[in-house]
Coordinates of C-alpha atoms in Angstrom, one line a residue:
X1337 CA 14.9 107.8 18.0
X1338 CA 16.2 111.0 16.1
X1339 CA 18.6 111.9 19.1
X1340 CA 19.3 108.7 20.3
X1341 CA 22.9 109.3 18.0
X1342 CA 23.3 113.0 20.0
X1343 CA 22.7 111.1 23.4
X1344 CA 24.9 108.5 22.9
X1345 CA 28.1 110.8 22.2
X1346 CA 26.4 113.6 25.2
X1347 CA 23.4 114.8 27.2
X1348 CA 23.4 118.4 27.7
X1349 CA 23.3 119.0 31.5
X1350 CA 20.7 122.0 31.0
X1351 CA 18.4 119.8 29.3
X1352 CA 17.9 117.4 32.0
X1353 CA 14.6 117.8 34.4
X1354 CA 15.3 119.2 37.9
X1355 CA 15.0 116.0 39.4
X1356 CA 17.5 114.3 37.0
X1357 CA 20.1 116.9 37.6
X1358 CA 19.4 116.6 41.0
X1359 CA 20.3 113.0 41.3
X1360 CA 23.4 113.4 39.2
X1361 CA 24.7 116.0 41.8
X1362 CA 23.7 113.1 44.5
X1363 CA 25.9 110.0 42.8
X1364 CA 28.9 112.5 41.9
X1365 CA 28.6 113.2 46.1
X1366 CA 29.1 109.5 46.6
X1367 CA 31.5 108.8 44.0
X1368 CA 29.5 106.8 41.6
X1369 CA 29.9 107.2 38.3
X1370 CA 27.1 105.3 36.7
X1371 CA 23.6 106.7 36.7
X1372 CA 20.4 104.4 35.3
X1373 CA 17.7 106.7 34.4
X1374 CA 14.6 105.0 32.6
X1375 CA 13.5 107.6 30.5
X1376 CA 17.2 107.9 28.7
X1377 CA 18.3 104.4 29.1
X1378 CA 15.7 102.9 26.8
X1379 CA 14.7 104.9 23.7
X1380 CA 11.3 106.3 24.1
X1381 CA 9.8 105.8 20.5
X1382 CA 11.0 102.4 20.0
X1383 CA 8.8 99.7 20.4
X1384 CA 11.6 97.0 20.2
X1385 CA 14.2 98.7 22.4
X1386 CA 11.2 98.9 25.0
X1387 CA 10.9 95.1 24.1
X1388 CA 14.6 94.2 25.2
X1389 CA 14.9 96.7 28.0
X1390 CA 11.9 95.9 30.0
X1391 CA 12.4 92.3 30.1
X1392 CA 15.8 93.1 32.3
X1393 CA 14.4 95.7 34.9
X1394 CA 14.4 93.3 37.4
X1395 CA 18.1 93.3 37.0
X1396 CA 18.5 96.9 36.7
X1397 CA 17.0 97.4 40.1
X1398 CA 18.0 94.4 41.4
X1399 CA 22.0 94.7 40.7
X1400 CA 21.9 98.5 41.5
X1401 CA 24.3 99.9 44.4
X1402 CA 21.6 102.7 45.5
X1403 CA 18.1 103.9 43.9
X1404 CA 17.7 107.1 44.3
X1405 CA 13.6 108.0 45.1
X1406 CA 12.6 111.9 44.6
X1407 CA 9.8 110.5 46.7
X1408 CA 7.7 113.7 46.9
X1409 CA 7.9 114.8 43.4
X1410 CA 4.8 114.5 40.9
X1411 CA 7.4 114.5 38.1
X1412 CA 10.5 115.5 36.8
X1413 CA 10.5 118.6 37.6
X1414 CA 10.2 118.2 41.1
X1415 CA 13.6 117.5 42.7
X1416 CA 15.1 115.6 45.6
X1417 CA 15.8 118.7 47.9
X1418 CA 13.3 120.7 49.7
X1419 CA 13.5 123.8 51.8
X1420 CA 12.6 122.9 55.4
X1421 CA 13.5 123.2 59.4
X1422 CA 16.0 120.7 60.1
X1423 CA 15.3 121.4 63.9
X1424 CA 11.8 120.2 63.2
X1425 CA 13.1 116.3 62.1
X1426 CA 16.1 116.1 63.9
X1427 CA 16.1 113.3 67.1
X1428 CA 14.9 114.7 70.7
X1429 CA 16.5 112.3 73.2
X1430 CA 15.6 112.2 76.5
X1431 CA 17.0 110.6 79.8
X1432 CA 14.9 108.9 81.8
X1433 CA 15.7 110.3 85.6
X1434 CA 15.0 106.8 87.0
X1435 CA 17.2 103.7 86.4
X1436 CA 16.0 100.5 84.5
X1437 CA 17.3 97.5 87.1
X1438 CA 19.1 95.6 83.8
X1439 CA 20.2 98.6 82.2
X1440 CA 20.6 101.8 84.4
X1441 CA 19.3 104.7 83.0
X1442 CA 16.7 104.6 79.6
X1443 CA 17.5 107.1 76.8
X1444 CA 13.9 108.0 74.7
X1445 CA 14.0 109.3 71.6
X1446 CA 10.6 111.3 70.2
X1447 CA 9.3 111.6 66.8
X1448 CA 6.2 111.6 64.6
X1449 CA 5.1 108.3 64.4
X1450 CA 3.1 109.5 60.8
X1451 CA 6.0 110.6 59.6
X1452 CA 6.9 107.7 57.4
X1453 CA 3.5 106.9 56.2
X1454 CA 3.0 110.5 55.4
X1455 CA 6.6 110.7 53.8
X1456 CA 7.0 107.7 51.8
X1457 CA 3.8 105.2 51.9
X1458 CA 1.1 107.6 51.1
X1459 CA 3.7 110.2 48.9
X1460 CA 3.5 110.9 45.1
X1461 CA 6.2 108.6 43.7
X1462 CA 4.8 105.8 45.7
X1463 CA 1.2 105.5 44.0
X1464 CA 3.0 105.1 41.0
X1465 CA 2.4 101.0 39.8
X1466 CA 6.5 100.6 38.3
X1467 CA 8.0 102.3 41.4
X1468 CA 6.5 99.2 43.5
X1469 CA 9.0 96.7 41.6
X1470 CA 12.2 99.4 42.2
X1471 CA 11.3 100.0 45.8
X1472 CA 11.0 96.3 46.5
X1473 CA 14.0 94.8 43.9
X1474 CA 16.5 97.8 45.0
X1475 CA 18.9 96.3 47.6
X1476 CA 19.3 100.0 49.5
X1477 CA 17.0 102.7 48.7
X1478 CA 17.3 105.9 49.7
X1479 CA 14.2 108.8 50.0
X1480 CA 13.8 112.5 49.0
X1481 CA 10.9 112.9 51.0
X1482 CA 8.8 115.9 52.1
X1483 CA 10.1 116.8 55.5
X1484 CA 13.4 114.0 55.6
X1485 CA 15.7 111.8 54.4
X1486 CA 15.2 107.9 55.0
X1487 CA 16.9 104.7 53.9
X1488 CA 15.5 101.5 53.3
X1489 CA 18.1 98.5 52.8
X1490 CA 17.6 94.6 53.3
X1491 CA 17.6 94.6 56.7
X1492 CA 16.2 98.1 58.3
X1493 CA 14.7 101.2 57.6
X1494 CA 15.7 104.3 59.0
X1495 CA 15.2 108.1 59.3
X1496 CA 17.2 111.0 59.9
X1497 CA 15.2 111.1 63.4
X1498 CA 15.3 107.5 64.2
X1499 CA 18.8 106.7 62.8
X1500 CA 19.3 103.4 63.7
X1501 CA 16.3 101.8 62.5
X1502 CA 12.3 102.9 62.7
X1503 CA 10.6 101.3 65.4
X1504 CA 7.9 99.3 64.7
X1505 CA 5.0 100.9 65.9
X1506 CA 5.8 103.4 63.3
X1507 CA 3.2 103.9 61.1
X1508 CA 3.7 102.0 57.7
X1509 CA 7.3 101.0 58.3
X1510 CA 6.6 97.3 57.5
X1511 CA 4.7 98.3 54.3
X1512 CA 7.6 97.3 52.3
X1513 CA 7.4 94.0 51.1
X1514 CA 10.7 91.8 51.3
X1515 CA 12.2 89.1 49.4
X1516 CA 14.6 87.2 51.2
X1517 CA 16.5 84.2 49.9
X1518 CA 14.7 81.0 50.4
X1519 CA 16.4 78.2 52.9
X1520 CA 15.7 74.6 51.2
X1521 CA 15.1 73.4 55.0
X1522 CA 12.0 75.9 55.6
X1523 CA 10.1 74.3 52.5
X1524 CA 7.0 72.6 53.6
X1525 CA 6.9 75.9 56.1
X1526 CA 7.0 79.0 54.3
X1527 CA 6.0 78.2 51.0
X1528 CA 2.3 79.0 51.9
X1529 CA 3.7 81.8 53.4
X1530 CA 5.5 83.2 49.9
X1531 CA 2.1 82.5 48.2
X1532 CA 0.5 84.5 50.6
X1533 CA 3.5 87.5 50.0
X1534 CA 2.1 87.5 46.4
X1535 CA -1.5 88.1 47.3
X1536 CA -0.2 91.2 49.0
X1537 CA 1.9 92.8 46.9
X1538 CA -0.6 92.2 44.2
X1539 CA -3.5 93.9 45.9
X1540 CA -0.8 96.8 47.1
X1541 CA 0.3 96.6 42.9
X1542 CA -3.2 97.2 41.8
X1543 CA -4.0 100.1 43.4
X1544 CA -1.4 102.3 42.0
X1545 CA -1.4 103.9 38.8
X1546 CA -0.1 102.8 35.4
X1547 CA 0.0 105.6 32.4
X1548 CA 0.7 102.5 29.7
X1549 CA -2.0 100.2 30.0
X1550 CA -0.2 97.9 28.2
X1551 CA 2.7 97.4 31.3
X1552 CA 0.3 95.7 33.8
X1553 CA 1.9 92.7 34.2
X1554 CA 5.6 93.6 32.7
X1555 CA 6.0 96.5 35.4
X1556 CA 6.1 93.4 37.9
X1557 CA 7.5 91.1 36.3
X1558 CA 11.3 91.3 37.6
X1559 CA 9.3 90.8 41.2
X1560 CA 7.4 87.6 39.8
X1561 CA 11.0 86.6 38.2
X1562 CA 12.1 86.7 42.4
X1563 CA 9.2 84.4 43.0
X1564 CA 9.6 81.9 40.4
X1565 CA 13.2 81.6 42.0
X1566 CA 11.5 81.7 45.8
X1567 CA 9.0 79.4 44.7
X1568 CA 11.4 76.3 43.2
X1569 CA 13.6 76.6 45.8
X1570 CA 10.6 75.8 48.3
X1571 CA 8.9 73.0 46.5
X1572 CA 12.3 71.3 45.8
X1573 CA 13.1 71.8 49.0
X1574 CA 9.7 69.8 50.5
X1575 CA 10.1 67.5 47.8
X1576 CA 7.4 68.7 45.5
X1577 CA 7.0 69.4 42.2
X1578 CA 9.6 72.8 41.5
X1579 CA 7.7 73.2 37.9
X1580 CA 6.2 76.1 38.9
X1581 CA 4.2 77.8 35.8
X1582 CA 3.7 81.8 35.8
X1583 CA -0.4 82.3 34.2
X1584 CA -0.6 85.7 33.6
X1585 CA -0.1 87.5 37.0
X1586 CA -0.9 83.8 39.1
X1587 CA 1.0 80.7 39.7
X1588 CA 0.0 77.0 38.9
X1589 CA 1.1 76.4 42.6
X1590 CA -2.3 77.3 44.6
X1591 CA -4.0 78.2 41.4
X1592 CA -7.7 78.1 42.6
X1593 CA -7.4 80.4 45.3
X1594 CA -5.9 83.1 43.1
X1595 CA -8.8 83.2 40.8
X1596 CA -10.7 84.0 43.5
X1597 CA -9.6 87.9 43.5
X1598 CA -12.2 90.5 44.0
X1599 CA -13.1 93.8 41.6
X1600 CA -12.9 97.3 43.3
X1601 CA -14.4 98.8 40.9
X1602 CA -16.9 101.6 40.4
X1603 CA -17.1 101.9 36.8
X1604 CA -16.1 99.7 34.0
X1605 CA -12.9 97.8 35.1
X1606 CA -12.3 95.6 32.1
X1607 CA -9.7 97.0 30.4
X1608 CA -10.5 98.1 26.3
X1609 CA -7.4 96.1 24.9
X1610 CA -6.6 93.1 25.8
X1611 CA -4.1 92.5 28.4
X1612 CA -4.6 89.3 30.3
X1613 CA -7.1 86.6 29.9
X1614 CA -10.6 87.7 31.9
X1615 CA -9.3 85.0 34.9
X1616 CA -6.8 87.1 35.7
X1617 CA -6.5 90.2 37.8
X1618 CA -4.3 91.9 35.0
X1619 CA -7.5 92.0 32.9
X1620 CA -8.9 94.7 35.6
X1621 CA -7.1 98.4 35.8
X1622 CA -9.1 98.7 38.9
X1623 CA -7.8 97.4 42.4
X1624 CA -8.2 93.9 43.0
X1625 CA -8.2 92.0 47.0
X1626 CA -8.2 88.6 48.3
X1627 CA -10.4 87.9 50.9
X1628 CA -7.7 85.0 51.7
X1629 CA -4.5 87.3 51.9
X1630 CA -4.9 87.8 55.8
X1631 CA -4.6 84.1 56.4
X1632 CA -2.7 81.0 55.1
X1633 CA -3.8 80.4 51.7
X1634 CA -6.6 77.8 51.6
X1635 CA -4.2 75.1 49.9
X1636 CA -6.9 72.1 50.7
X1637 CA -8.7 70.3 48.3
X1638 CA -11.6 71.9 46.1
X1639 CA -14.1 70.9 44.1
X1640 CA -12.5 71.8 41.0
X1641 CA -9.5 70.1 39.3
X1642 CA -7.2 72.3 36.5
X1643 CA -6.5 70.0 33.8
X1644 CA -4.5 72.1 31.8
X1645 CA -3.1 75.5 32.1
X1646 CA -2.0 77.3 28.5
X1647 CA -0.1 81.1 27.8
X1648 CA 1.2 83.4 25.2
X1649 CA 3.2 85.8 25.7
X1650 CA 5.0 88.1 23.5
X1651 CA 8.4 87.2 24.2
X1652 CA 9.4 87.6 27.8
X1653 CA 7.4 84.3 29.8
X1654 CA 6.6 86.8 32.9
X1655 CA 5.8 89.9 30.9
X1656 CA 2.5 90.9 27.9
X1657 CA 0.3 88.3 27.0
X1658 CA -1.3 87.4 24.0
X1659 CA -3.9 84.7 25.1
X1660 CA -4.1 82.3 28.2
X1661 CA -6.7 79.4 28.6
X1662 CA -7.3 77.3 31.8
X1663 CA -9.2 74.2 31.4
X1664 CA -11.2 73.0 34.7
X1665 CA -13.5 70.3 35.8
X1666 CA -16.0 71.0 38.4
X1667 CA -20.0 71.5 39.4
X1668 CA -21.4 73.9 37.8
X1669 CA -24.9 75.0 37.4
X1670 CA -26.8 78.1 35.8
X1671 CA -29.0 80.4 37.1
X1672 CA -30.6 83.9 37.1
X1673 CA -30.6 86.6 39.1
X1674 CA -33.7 87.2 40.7
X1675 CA -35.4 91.1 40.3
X1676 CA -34.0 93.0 43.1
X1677 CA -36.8 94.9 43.4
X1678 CA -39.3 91.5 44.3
X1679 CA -37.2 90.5 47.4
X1680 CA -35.8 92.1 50.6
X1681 CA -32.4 90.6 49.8
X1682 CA -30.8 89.4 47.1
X1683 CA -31.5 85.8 45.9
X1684 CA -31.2 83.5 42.9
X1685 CA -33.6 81.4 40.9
X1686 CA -32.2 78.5 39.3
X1687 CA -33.5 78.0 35.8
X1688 CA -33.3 74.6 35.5
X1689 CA -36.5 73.0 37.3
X1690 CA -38.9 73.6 35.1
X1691 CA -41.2 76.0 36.3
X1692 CA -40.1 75.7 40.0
X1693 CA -38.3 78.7 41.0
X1694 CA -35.6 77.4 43.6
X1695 CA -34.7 80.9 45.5
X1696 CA -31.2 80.7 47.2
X1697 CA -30.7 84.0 49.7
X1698 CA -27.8 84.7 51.8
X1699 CA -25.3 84.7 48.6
X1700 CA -23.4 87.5 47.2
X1701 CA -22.7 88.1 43.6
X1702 CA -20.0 90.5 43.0
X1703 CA -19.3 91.3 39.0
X1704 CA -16.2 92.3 37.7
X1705 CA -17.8 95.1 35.9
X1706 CA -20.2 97.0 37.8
X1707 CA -22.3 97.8 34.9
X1708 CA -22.7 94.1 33.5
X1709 CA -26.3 93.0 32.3
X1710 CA -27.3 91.2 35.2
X1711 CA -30.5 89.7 34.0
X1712 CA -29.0 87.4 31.4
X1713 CA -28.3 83.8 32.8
X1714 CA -25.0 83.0 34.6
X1715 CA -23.0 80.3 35.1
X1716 CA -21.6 79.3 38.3
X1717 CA -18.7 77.4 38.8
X1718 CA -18.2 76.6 42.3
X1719 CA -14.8 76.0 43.7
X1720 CA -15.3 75.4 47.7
X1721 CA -19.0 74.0 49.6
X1722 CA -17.5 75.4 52.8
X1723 CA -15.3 78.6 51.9
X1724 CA -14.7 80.5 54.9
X1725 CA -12.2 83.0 53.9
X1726 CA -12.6 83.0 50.5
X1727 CA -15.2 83.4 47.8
X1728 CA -17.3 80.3 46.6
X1729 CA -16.3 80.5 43.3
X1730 CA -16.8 82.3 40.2
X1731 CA -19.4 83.7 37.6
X1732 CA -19.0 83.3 34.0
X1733 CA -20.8 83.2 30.9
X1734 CA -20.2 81.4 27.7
X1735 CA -18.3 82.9 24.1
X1736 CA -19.5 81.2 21.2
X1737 CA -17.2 78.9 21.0
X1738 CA -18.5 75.2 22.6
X1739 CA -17.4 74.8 26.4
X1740 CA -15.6 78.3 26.4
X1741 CA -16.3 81.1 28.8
X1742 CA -15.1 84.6 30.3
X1743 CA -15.1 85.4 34.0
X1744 CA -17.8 88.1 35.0
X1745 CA -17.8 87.7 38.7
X1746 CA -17.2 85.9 41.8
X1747 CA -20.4 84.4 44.4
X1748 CA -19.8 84.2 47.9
X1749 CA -22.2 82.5 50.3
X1750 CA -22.2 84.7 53.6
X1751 CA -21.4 84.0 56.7
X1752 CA -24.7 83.9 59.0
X1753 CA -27.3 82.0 60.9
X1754 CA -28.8 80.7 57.6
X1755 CA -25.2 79.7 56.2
X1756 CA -25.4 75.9 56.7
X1757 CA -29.1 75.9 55.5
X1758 CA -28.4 78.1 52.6
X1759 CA -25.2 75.6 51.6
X1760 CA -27.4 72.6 51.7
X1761 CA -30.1 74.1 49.4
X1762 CA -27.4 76.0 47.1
X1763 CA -25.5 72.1 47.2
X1764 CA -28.8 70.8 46.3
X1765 CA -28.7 73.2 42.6
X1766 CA -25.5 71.6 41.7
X1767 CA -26.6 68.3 42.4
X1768 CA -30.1 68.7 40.4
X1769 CA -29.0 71.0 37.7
X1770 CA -28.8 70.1 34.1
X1771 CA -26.4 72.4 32.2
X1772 CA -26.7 73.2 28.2
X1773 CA -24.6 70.8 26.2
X1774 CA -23.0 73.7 24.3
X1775 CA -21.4 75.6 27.4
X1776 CA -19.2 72.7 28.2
X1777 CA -17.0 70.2 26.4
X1778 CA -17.2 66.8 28.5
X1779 CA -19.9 65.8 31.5
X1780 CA -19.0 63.0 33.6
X1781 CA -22.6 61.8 34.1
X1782 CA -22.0 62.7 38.1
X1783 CA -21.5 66.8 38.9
X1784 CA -18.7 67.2 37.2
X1785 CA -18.1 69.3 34.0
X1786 CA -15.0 70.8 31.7
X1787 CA -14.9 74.1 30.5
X1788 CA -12.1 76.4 29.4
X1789 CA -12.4 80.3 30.5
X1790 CA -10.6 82.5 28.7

């Protein structure tokens, strides 16, 4: 804040990093005089300047002419140039000696086809979690890499070797995840499709790296701000309900499928403040997948209903969260995790038959936290009885409040010989089981129960 007066009235061209300077000397080449830079646009110390800025990043990126990426620099004192052979990148073409019977002669052009995951998918600026929502938002794009220059737009990507456009079958050139502007008449289409975008760019999100805890959701939300727009459009468009609601990193549209990510993690994953409610994959700093992002989104009906979806946010609807609780109605049962060490294979023992111990195999039970008690009771809510590509449903365990719990896992029945005989038996818990009267708020004398997880 002290210099925020000096800035304002000049920034002293020695002071700037080597990669700032450098990227000045690149928009004075192409005759542009305005230059966004994050780190002196907003004021550093401020926690309400950071407030007002972050909420309109989207639109930074967005309503840019170029972004600039010193995509093999670790920081600012990297650069955009780099010593190299030009000889080494530049396009060999070849002439075929024989003649193609539409076209005559072929012209072949060789290069690495590892360049461009090498370059840009796998380089230093790209593991970075806020450069995901630039790379994506920026309508042209152009990168500093290690070895070349390449340009990403709307419609192509290119290198200085393939200048025209990358062919496909280069490595990582469709990596990029694009937003294109929805047509009404492709509704009841794509809409699945844009649902199934999201899954993907969140488990491509989560495995980058975030210095601010805190910015897990508000370094993507000018990308969910895209979505909410795709995602309106579509339903409109197929005559649907547009109300599309933003929970935290999900949408209301296909809800129960998206609480059905899965934890990468090998150490504690939860994060120590709180971010996002335990439901959501914001909660995790880890890496999160979907087990459904490689197909359509399972969109049928499940055995759970949302009755009510509810979020806080600090002020932007798309960015930090304060609380969010989801109340659902569905079969849910509780049961213990059987000692490793007594079976071949992991199993369950359902708790609530008396003495009977009802062993289910064939299931896997994934926590969130890798180092979570797993002897004290669980209770499973379960989403699908016949989940092919996704998981079951989820593992939680009450708070003390009355019908309130916190996700600690996802179960998965496995796909195998024994899978219809271990469905009937694990059907046969949720049918028989008598839940505790203070882990829910209503029963509706059938299978049925309503909780809230927070």
């Amino acid at each position: 804040m002290e210099n925020a007066a000096d800035f304002q009235n000049a920034i002293p061209f020695t002071k700037l990093t080597r990669t700032f300077r450098d990227a000045v000397a690149v928009a004075l080449y192409l005759g542009i005089n305005y230059l966004w830079i994050d780190s002196l646009c907003i004021i550093q110390d401020s926690a309400d300047d950071w407030q007002r800025e972050s909420v309109l990043m989207g639109r930074v990126y967005s309503g840019s002419f170029l972004n600039i990426a010193a995509t093999d620099s670790l920081d600012g004192n990297g650069g955009l140039f780099r010593t190299r052979n030009v000889l080494a990148v530049a396009p060999h073409k070849l002439e075929t000696p024989w003649n193609n019977h539409l076209w005559g002669s072929e012209e072949l052009v060789t290069g690495n086809p590892h360049a461009f995951n090498e370059d840009v998918v796998n380089a230093p600026l790209n593991k970075r979690a806020w450069v995901l929502q630039e790379r994506v938002l920026a309508p042209r794009t152009v990168h500093f890499a290690r070895t070349q220059l390449y340009w990403e737009c709307l419609t192509q990507t290119a290198s200085e070797c393939f200048t025209d456009h990358l062919p496909d079958f280069i490595d990582g050139v469709m990596s990029k995840p694009k937003l294109y502007p929805p047509l009404p008449e492709q509704a009841s289409r794509y809409k699945s499709r844009l649902l199934q975008s999201w899954l993907l760019l969140i488990t491509e999100y989560t495995t980058r790296s975030l210095t601010v805890a805190s910015d897990r959701l508000v370094a993507v939300s000018g990308i969910a701000s895209k979505f909410q727009d795709s995602f309106q459009t579509f339903l409109a468009g197929a005559h649907e309900d547009s109300s599309v609601k933003y929970l935290a990193g999900l949408w209301s549209y296909g809800l129960l499928d998206q609480l059905l990510w899965l934890p990468h993690a090998l150490e504690q994953s939860r994060n120590d403040t709180y971010i996002a409610p335990s439901w959501s994959w914001a909660s995790q700093h880890e890496a999160v997948t979907y087990e459904s992002q490689k197909y359509a989104p399972n969109l049928g009906d499940g055995l759970v209903e949302v009755l009510s979806t509810e979020i806080e946010t600090i002020s932007d609807p798309l960015g930090q969260v304060t609380s969010g609780t989801l109340r659902l109605k569905g079969p849910m049962c509780k049961v213990t995790l059987a000692d490793a060490a007594e079976y071949a294979e992991e199993v369950i023992v359902c708790t609530n038959f008396g003495d009977q111990r009802l062993e289910i195999s064939h299931t896997v039970f994934q926590f969130d936290d890798p180092d979570a008690d797993r002897e004290q009771p669980l209770y499973l809510l379960r989403f699908y009885d016949n989940a092919d590509i996704t998981p079951d449903g989820l593992m939680l365990r009450p708070t003390v409040r009355c019908g309130e719990h916190r996700r600690v896992g996802i179960f998965d029945v496995t796909g195998d010989s024994e899978t219809t005989r271990t469905r009937d038996r694990f059907s046969k818990i949720f049918q028989d089981s008598k839940v505790d009267e203070h882990v829910y708020e209503a029963f509706d004398g059938k299978d049925r129960y309503t909780i809230s997880i927070v």
